[in-house]
Amino acid sequence: MKKTLITVLSCALAGLVLAGCSNAPAAKHVAQIVDYRIKDAAGNIVARAASSEPEVKYEFSYKLLKDLPNFNGDAKMSYVHYKVDGETVTETSGENFDMLKNAITFEDCEEGIKFKFAKPADFDNVNYINFQYVDSNGQRSTSVGLTDEFYKGKDDIEMIFPLVVAGKKANFWIMLDNGNEAQPAAFFFYEIMPAHGDSFIQPLQKDYEETDYISIEEGHILKLHKVIPPKTIKPLWHFIGLMEQNGAGPAWVGGPVNKLYGIFEEASEIEVSAANAEEPTVADYVLDLKDIMTEQWKDNDTLGYPYIFVEFLYQFAMEDFPEYTFATPSIKCVPIPNTIFE
């Protein structure tokens, strides 16, 4: 205790002369390679969930978190929101909050964890669920990819998330909506202790910045940086969205956004080769955005906004879950001046 106190006082005194211990230069941000490949508990690259019976028995549990302070997102708390007379109401407790809280449960299963939603009475059928893993550094990670067909004719919904390790706590971000603005939509954080599962996604770095991994150069050349695509049993797919924005700030934040083109296609040979390489290999993927500016992929006419950006993600499948697809977190580049239509 005395030694600690002396150290602290010494640091404080030195600070009077040398600008203080706490004023040391901040560590420079260095972008690390993003590895989207699934790994088993031994660190081997797999294209399946690698589920196995754990040697140690763990007790399955889950709980709704009031908040997730280290979450890399604007909303760090669990809440519901809906509209009354055109005004948005946000609640972190109360009848509407409890209704959706009680409708969501999790169960242990041999493959990992099972999400269950039981539709409350007088609540419209759900048409959107985001089930996203949040890594140990608070970064949004892999999510379950669901199509419109998944929801059709279902009052109650179940799905399995296998990318967990038995005995290792995992956090999830659940967004749930039914498209009716007068009824509550849920934005919940959960902490789950899996009793089964033997595969994981490598956490992103603490100071992760998505703009490190994709850029638009020369006004129309998309380039991917420092990314290892996921290994998959089915064709690897990527989504590329070209947007224009009426403002220079970060993507989706700097101003109104108009989606111009969106392409969902099998990934290039360069990306597939990188995903299947024995040694860690980044995908040096390059695309002329003018090549996707066709009527086939067109969403909207340009509104003449002064900036453009690109959104990008991978979709993949695993051997033991052919009915599911999984998606990597989307990355977005820094919006650049819009010269592509000149």
CSV table of C-alpha atoms in Angstrom, one decimal:
chain,number,residue,atom,x,y,z
A,1,MET,CA,0.0,0.0,0.0
A,2,LYS,CA,2.8,2.4,0.9
A,3,LYS,CA,4.8,1.5,-2.2
A,4,THR,CA,1.7,2.1,-4.3
A,5,LEU,CA,1.1,5.5,-2.7
A,6,ILE,CA,4.7,6.5,-3.2
A,7,THR,CA,4.5,5.5,-6.9
A,8,VAL,CA,1.4,7.6,-7.4
A,9,LEU,CA,2.9,10.6,-5.6
A,10,SER,CA,6.1,10.3,-7.6
A,11,CYS,CA,4.1,10.3,-10.8
A,12,ALA,CA,2.1,13.3,-9.7
A,13,LEU,CA,5.3,15.3,-8.8
A,14,ALA,CA,7.0,14.3,-12.0
A,15,GLY,CA,4.0,15.5,-13.9
A,16,LEU,CA,4.6,19.0,-12.6
A,17,VAL,CA,7.8,19.0,-14.5
A,18,LEU,CA,7.2,16.6,-17.4
A,19,ALA,CA,3.5,17.4,-18.2
A,20,GLY,CA,2.3,14.5,-16.0
A,21,CYS,CA,2.1,10.7,-16.2
A,22,SER,CA,-1.4,10.9,-17.6
A,23,ASN,CA,-0.4,13.2,-20.4
A,24,ALA,CA,1.8,10.7,-22.2
A,25,PRO,CA,1.1,10.6,-26.0
A,26,ALA,CA,-1.9,8.4,-26.8
A,27,ALA,CA,-1.0,5.2,-28.6
A,28,LYS,CA,-1.3,5.6,-32.3
A,29,HIS,CA,-4.2,3.7,-33.9
A,30,VAL,CA,-2.9,0.8,-36.1
A,31,ALA,CA,-5.5,-1.2,-38.1
A,32,GLN,CA,-5.1,-4.9,-37.5
A,33,ILE,CA,-6.2,-7.6,-40.0
A,34,VAL,CA,-9.8,-8.6,-39.7
A,35,ASP,CA,-10.2,-12.4,-39.7
A,36,TYR,CA,-13.8,-13.4,-40.4
A,37,ARG,CA,-13.0,-17.2,-40.4
A,38,ILE,CA,-14.7,-19.4,-37.9
A,39,LYS,CA,-12.3,-21.2,-35.5
A,40,ASP,CA,-12.8,-24.1,-33.1
A,41,ALA,CA,-11.6,-24.0,-29.5
A,42,ALA,CA,-8.2,-25.2,-30.5
A,43,GLY,CA,-7.8,-22.3,-33.0
A,44,ASN,CA,-8.3,-24.4,-36.1
A,45,ILE,CA,-10.1,-22.9,-39.1
A,46,VAL,CA,-13.4,-24.6,-39.7
A,47,ALA,CA,-16.4,-24.3,-42.0
A,48,ARG,CA,-18.8,-25.8,-39.5
A,49,ALA,CA,-19.9,-25.0,-36.0
A,50,ALA,CA,-17.5,-27.6,-34.5
A,51,SER,CA,-20.0,-28.4,-31.7
A,52,SER,CA,-19.0,-31.1,-29.3
A,53,GLU,CA,-19.9,-32.4,-25.8
A,54,PRO,CA,-17.8,-30.3,-23.4
A,55,GLU,CA,-15.5,-32.2,-21.1
A,56,VAL,CA,-16.7,-29.9,-18.3
A,57,LYS,CA,-20.4,-29.6,-17.6
A,58,TYR,CA,-21.6,-26.0,-17.6
A,59,GLU,CA,-24.9,-24.6,-16.4
A,60,PHE,CA,-26.8,-22.7,-19.1
A,61,SER,CA,-28.1,-19.3,-18.2
A,62,TYR,CA,-29.1,-16.0,-19.8
A,63,LYS,CA,-30.1,-12.5,-18.6
A,64,LEU,CA,-31.3,-9.3,-20.2
A,65,LEU,CA,-28.7,-6.6,-19.7
A,66,LYS,CA,-29.9,-3.1,-18.7
A,67,ASP,CA,-27.0,-1.7,-20.7
A,68,LEU,CA,-23.7,-2.7,-22.4
A,69,PRO,CA,-21.3,0.2,-21.7
A,70,ASN,CA,-18.5,-1.0,-24.0
A,71,PHE,CA,-20.8,-1.5,-27.0
A,72,ASN,CA,-19.5,0.2,-30.1
A,73,GLY,CA,-22.8,1.9,-31.1
A,74,ASP,CA,-25.0,4.8,-30.3
A,75,ALA,CA,-27.5,2.8,-28.2
A,76,LYS,CA,-25.7,1.2,-25.3
A,77,MET,CA,-28.9,0.3,-23.3
A,78,SER,CA,-31.8,-2.1,-23.7
A,79,TYR,CA,-35.0,-0.3,-24.7
A,80,VAL,CA,-38.2,-0.4,-26.8
A,81,HIS,CA,-39.6,2.4,-28.9
A,82,TYR,CA,-42.8,3.1,-30.7
A,83,LYS,CA,-44.8,6.1,-32.0
A,84,VAL,CA,-47.7,8.0,-30.5
A,85,ASP,CA,-49.3,10.7,-32.6
A,86,GLY,CA,-46.2,10.8,-34.8
A,87,GLU,CA,-43.8,11.2,-31.8
A,88,THR,CA,-41.3,8.5,-30.9
A,89,VAL,CA,-41.5,7.2,-27.4
A,90,THR,CA,-38.5,5.3,-25.9
A,91,GLU,CA,-38.8,3.2,-22.8
A,92,THR,CA,-36.4,1.2,-20.7
A,93,SER,CA,-39.1,-0.3,-18.5
A,94,GLY,CA,-42.8,-0.6,-18.2
A,95,GLU,CA,-45.6,-2.6,-19.8
A,96,ASN,CA,-44.4,-2.6,-23.4
A,97,PHE,CA,-40.8,-3.3,-22.4
A,98,ASP,CA,-41.9,-6.3,-20.2
A,99,MET,CA,-44.2,-7.6,-23.0
A,100,LEU,CA,-41.3,-8.1,-25.4
A,101,LYS,CA,-38.9,-9.1,-22.6
A,102,ASN,CA,-41.2,-11.9,-21.6
A,103,ALA,CA,-41.7,-12.9,-25.3
A,104,ILE,CA,-38.0,-13.6,-25.7
A,105,THR,CA,-36.3,-16.7,-24.2
A,106,PHE,CA,-33.1,-18.7,-24.8
A,107,GLU,CA,-32.5,-22.4,-24.4
A,108,ASP,CA,-29.5,-24.7,-24.3
A,109,CYS,CA,-29.1,-27.0,-27.3
A,110,GLU,CA,-26.4,-29.3,-28.4
A,111,GLU,CA,-25.4,-27.0,-31.3
A,112,GLY,CA,-25.0,-23.9,-29.1
A,113,ILE,CA,-27.9,-21.6,-28.0
A,114,LYS,CA,-31.5,-21.4,-29.2
A,115,PHE,CA,-33.4,-18.1,-29.5
A,116,LYS,CA,-37.2,-18.3,-29.1
A,117,PHE,CA,-39.8,-15.7,-29.6
A,118,ALA,CA,-43.5,-16.3,-28.6
A,119,LYS,CA,-45.8,-13.7,-30.1
A,120,PRO,CA,-47.7,-11.8,-27.5
A,121,ALA,CA,-51.5,-11.4,-28.0
A,122,ASP,CA,-52.5,-8.3,-30.0
A,123,PHE,CA,-48.9,-8.0,-31.3
A,124,ASP,CA,-48.4,-8.2,-35.1
A,125,ASN,CA,-46.2,-10.9,-36.6
A,126,VAL,CA,-42.5,-10.1,-36.5
A,127,ASN,CA,-41.0,-9.3,-39.9
A,128,TYR,CA,-37.4,-8.4,-38.8
A,129,ILE,CA,-34.9,-9.8,-36.4
A,130,ASN,CA,-31.3,-8.9,-36.0
A,131,PHE,CA,-29.5,-11.5,-34.0
A,132,GLN,CA,-25.9,-10.3,-33.7
A,133,TYR,CA,-23.0,-11.5,-31.6
A,134,VAL,CA,-21.2,-8.7,-29.7
A,135,ASP,CA,-17.5,-9.6,-29.1
A,136,SER,CA,-15.6,-9.1,-25.9
A,137,ASN,CA,-14.4,-5.7,-27.1
A,138,GLY,CA,-17.9,-4.5,-27.6
A,139,GLN,CA,-17.7,-4.7,-31.4
A,140,ARG,CA,-20.6,-5.9,-33.5
A,141,SER,CA,-19.7,-9.2,-35.0
A,142,THR,CA,-21.4,-12.1,-36.9
A,143,SER,CA,-25.1,-12.1,-37.3
A,144,VAL,CA,-27.7,-14.6,-38.6
A,145,GLY,CA,-28.9,-13.8,-42.1
A,146,LEU,CA,-32.7,-14.2,-42.4
A,147,THR,CA,-34.8,-13.8,-45.6
A,148,ASP,CA,-38.4,-12.7,-45.8
A,149,GLU,CA,-39.4,-16.3,-46.3
A,150,PHE,CA,-38.2,-17.2,-42.8
A,151,TYR,CA,-40.9,-15.1,-41.1
A,152,LYS,CA,-43.9,-16.1,-43.3
A,153,GLY,CA,-46.7,-17.8,-41.5
A,154,LYS,CA,-44.9,-17.9,-38.2
A,155,ASP,CA,-46.5,-16.6,-35.0
A,156,ASP,CA,-43.6,-18.0,-33.0
A,157,ILE,CA,-40.0,-18.0,-34.1
A,158,GLU,CA,-36.9,-20.1,-33.2
A,159,MET,CA,-33.4,-20.0,-34.4
A,160,ILE,CA,-30.0,-21.5,-33.4
A,161,PHE,CA,-26.7,-19.6,-33.0
A,162,PRO,CA,-23.9,-22.1,-32.9
A,163,LEU,CA,-20.8,-19.8,-32.8
A,164,VAL,CA,-20.3,-20.0,-29.0
A,165,VAL,CA,-17.9,-21.8,-26.7
A,166,ALA,CA,-19.3,-23.8,-23.7
A,167,GLY,CA,-18.5,-22.0,-20.5
A,168,LYS,CA,-17.6,-18.7,-22.1
A,169,LYS,CA,-20.0,-15.9,-21.7
A,170,ALA,CA,-21.3,-14.3,-24.9
A,171,ASN,CA,-23.2,-11.1,-25.4
A,172,PHE,CA,-25.8,-10.5,-28.1
A,173,TRP,CA,-27.7,-7.6,-29.6
A,174,ILE,CA,-31.3,-8.4,-30.5
A,175,MET,CA,-33.3,-6.0,-32.6
A,176,LEU,CA,-36.9,-7.1,-33.2
A,177,ASP,CA,-39.7,-5.3,-35.1
A,178,ASN,CA,-43.0,-6.0,-36.8
A,179,GLY,CA,-43.2,-3.0,-39.0
A,180,ASN,CA,-46.1,-1.4,-37.1
A,181,GLU,CA,-44.8,1.9,-35.7
A,182,ALA,CA,-47.6,2.0,-33.1
A,183,GLN,CA,-46.3,-1.2,-31.5
A,184,PRO,CA,-43.0,-1.5,-29.7
A,185,ALA,CA,-39.8,-2.6,-31.4
A,186,ALA,CA,-37.1,-4.1,-29.2
A,187,PHE,CA,-33.4,-3.3,-28.9
A,188,PHE,CA,-32.2,-5.7,-26.2
A,189,PHE,CA,-28.7,-6.8,-25.0
A,190,TYR,CA,-28.3,-10.3,-23.5
A,191,GLU,CA,-25.5,-12.1,-21.7
A,192,ILE,CA,-25.6,-15.8,-22.2
A,193,MET,CA,-23.6,-18.6,-20.6
A,194,PRO,CA,-23.6,-21.5,-23.2
A,195,ALA,CA,-23.5,-25.1,-22.0
A,196,HIS,CA,-22.6,-26.4,-25.5
A,197,GLY,CA,-20.6,-25.1,-28.4
A,198,ASP,CA,-17.0,-25.2,-29.5
A,199,SER,CA,-16.5,-22.5,-32.1
A,200,PHE,CA,-15.9,-18.8,-32.1
A,201,ILE,CA,-15.3,-15.6,-34.1
A,202,GLN,CA,-12.1,-13.7,-33.3
A,203,PRO,CA,-12.8,-10.4,-31.6
A,204,LEU,CA,-12.1,-7.2,-33.4
A,205,GLN,CA,-9.5,-4.8,-31.9
A,206,LYS,CA,-10.6,-2.5,-29.2
A,207,ASP,CA,-10.1,0.6,-31.3
A,208,TYR,CA,-11.6,-1.0,-34.4
A,209,GLU,CA,-12.6,1.5,-37.1
A,210,GLU,CA,-14.6,0.0,-40.0
A,211,THR,CA,-13.3,2.7,-42.4
A,212,ASP,CA,-9.8,1.1,-42.2
A,213,TYR,CA,-11.0,-1.8,-44.3
A,214,ILE,CA,-12.6,-0.4,-47.3
A,215,SER,CA,-12.1,2.7,-49.4
A,216,ILE,CA,-13.1,4.4,-52.7
A,217,GLU,CA,-10.1,5.7,-54.6
A,218,GLU,CA,-9.9,7.8,-57.8
A,219,GLY,CA,-13.6,8.5,-57.3
A,220,HIS,CA,-14.9,5.1,-58.3
A,221,ILE,CA,-12.5,2.3,-57.5
A,222,LEU,CA,-13.5,0.2,-54.5
A,223,LYS,CA,-10.7,-1.5,-52.6
A,224,LEU,CA,-10.8,-3.9,-49.7
A,225,HIS,CA,-8.0,-3.8,-47.1
A,226,LYS,CA,-6.7,-6.2,-44.4
A,227,VAL,CA,-9.7,-8.6,-44.6
A,228,ILE,CA,-9.7,-12.4,-44.5
A,229,PRO,CA,-13.1,-13.6,-45.8
A,230,PRO,CA,-14.9,-16.5,-44.0
A,231,LYS,CA,-14.5,-20.0,-45.1
A,232,THR,CA,-17.8,-21.6,-46.2
A,233,ILE,CA,-19.2,-24.9,-47.6
A,234,LYS,CA,-21.4,-23.0,-50.1
A,235,PRO,CA,-20.4,-20.3,-52.5
A,236,LEU,CA,-19.2,-17.2,-50.6
A,237,TRP,CA,-21.3,-14.2,-51.3
A,238,HIS,CA,-20.7,-10.5,-50.8
A,239,PHE,CA,-23.1,-7.5,-50.8
A,240,ILE,CA,-22.0,-4.1,-52.1
A,241,GLY,CA,-24.2,-1.1,-51.7
A,242,LEU,CA,-23.4,2.2,-53.3
A,243,MET,CA,-25.0,5.2,-51.5
A,244,GLU,CA,-25.0,8.9,-51.9
A,245,GLN,CA,-25.2,11.2,-48.9
A,246,ASN,CA,-26.1,14.8,-48.4
A,247,GLY,CA,-23.3,15.6,-46.0
A,248,ALA,CA,-19.6,15.0,-45.4
A,249,GLY,CA,-19.8,13.2,-42.0
A,250,PRO,CA,-19.6,9.5,-41.3
A,251,ALA,CA,-21.6,7.1,-43.5
A,252,TRP,CA,-25.3,7.2,-42.5
A,253,VAL,CA,-24.6,10.0,-40.1
A,254,GLY,CA,-23.5,13.0,-42.1
A,255,GLY,CA,-26.8,13.6,-43.7
A,256,PRO,CA,-29.7,12.0,-45.6
A,257,VAL,CA,-28.8,8.9,-47.6
A,258,ASN,CA,-30.0,7.7,-51.0
A,259,LYS,CA,-29.3,4.1,-51.9
A,260,LEU,CA,-28.2,4.1,-55.6
A,261,TYR,CA,-27.1,0.5,-56.4
A,262,GLY,CA,-27.0,-2.8,-54.4
A,263,ILE,CA,-25.4,-6.0,-55.7
A,264,PHE,CA,-25.5,-9.4,-54.0
A,265,GLU,CA,-23.4,-11.9,-55.8
A,266,GLU,CA,-20.9,-14.7,-55.5
A,267,ALA,CA,-17.5,-13.4,-54.3
A,268,SER,CA,-14.6,-13.1,-56.7
A,269,GLU,CA,-12.0,-15.8,-57.1
A,270,ILE,CA,-9.5,-13.6,-55.2
A,271,GLU,CA,-11.8,-13.6,-52.2
A,272,VAL,CA,-12.6,-17.3,-52.3
A,273,SER,CA,-8.9,-18.2,-52.6
A,274,ALA,CA,-8.1,-16.0,-49.6
A,275,ALA,CA,-10.9,-17.6,-47.6
A,276,ASN,CA,-9.7,-21.1,-48.3
A,277,ALA,CA,-5.9,-20.5,-48.1
A,278,GLU,CA,-4.0,-22.6,-45.6
A,279,GLU,CA,-2.1,-19.6,-44.3
A,280,PRO,CA,-3.9,-16.3,-43.3
A,281,THR,CA,-4.4,-14.5,-46.6
A,282,VAL,CA,-6.1,-11.1,-47.1
A,283,ALA,CA,-8.4,-10.6,-50.0
A,284,ASP,CA,-6.9,-7.9,-52.3
A,285,TYR,CA,-10.3,-7.3,-53.9
A,286,VAL,CA,-10.7,-4.3,-56.2
A,287,LEU,CA,-13.8,-3.3,-58.1
A,288,ASP,CA,-14.7,-0.4,-60.5
A,289,LEU,CA,-18.0,0.8,-59.1
A,290,LYS,CA,-19.1,1.8,-62.5
A,291,ASP,CA,-19.4,-1.9,-63.3
A,292,ILE,CA,-22.3,-2.3,-60.9
A,293,MET,CA,-24.1,0.8,-62.0
A,294,THR,CA,-26.5,-1.1,-64.2
A,295,GLU,CA,-30.3,-1.2,-64.4
A,296,GLN,CA,-30.2,-4.7,-62.9
A,297,TRP,CA,-28.7,-3.5,-59.6
A,298,LYS,CA,-30.3,0.0,-59.6
A,299,ASP,CA,-32.3,1.0,-56.5
A,300,ASN,CA,-32.9,4.7,-57.0
A,301,ASP,CA,-32.0,7.6,-59.3
A,302,THR,CA,-29.4,10.0,-58.0
A,303,LEU,CA,-30.6,13.0,-56.1
A,304,GLY,CA,-27.4,14.8,-56.7
A,305,TYR,CA,-26.0,14.5,-53.2
A,306,PRO,CA,-22.4,15.7,-52.9
A,307,TYR,CA,-20.9,12.6,-51.3
A,308,ILE,CA,-20.8,8.8,-51.9
A,309,PHE,CA,-19.8,5.8,-49.8
A,310,VAL,CA,-19.9,2.0,-50.0
A,311,GLU,CA,-21.3,-0.6,-47.6
A,312,PHE,CA,-19.9,-4.1,-47.8
A,313,LEU,CA,-20.4,-7.5,-46.1
A,314,TYR,CA,-20.0,-11.3,-46.6
A,315,GLN,CA,-22.6,-14.0,-46.3
A,316,PHE,CA,-21.6,-17.6,-45.7
A,317,ALA,CA,-22.9,-21.0,-44.6
A,318,MET,CA,-21.6,-23.8,-42.4
A,319,GLU,CA,-21.6,-27.5,-43.0
A,320,ASP,CA,-23.9,-28.5,-40.1
A,321,PHE,CA,-26.3,-25.5,-40.6
A,322,PRO,CA,-27.2,-25.5,-44.3
A,323,GLU,CA,-30.6,-23.9,-43.6
A,324,TYR,CA,-28.9,-20.8,-42.1
A,325,THR,CA,-26.7,-18.2,-43.5
A,326,PHE,CA,-24.5,-16.0,-41.5
A,327,ALA,CA,-23.3,-12.5,-42.2
A,328,THR,CA,-20.1,-10.6,-41.3
A,329,PRO,CA,-20.5,-7.1,-39.8
A,330,SER,CA,-20.9,-4.5,-42.6
A,331,ILE,CA,-18.1,-2.1,-43.2
A,332,LYS,CA,-18.5,1.4,-44.6
A,333,CYS,CA,-15.9,3.7,-46.1
A,334,VAL,CA,-15.3,7.3,-45.4
A,335,PRO,CA,-17.7,9.3,-47.7
A,336,ILE,CA,-15.9,11.0,-50.5
A,337,PRO,CA,-16.9,13.8,-52.9
A,338,ASN,CA,-19.3,12.5,-55.5
A,339,THR,CA,-17.6,12.7,-58.9
A,340,ILE,CA,-18.8,9.4,-60.2
A,341,PHE,CA,-21.8,10.9,-62.1
A,342,GLU,CA,-19.8,13.7,-63.7
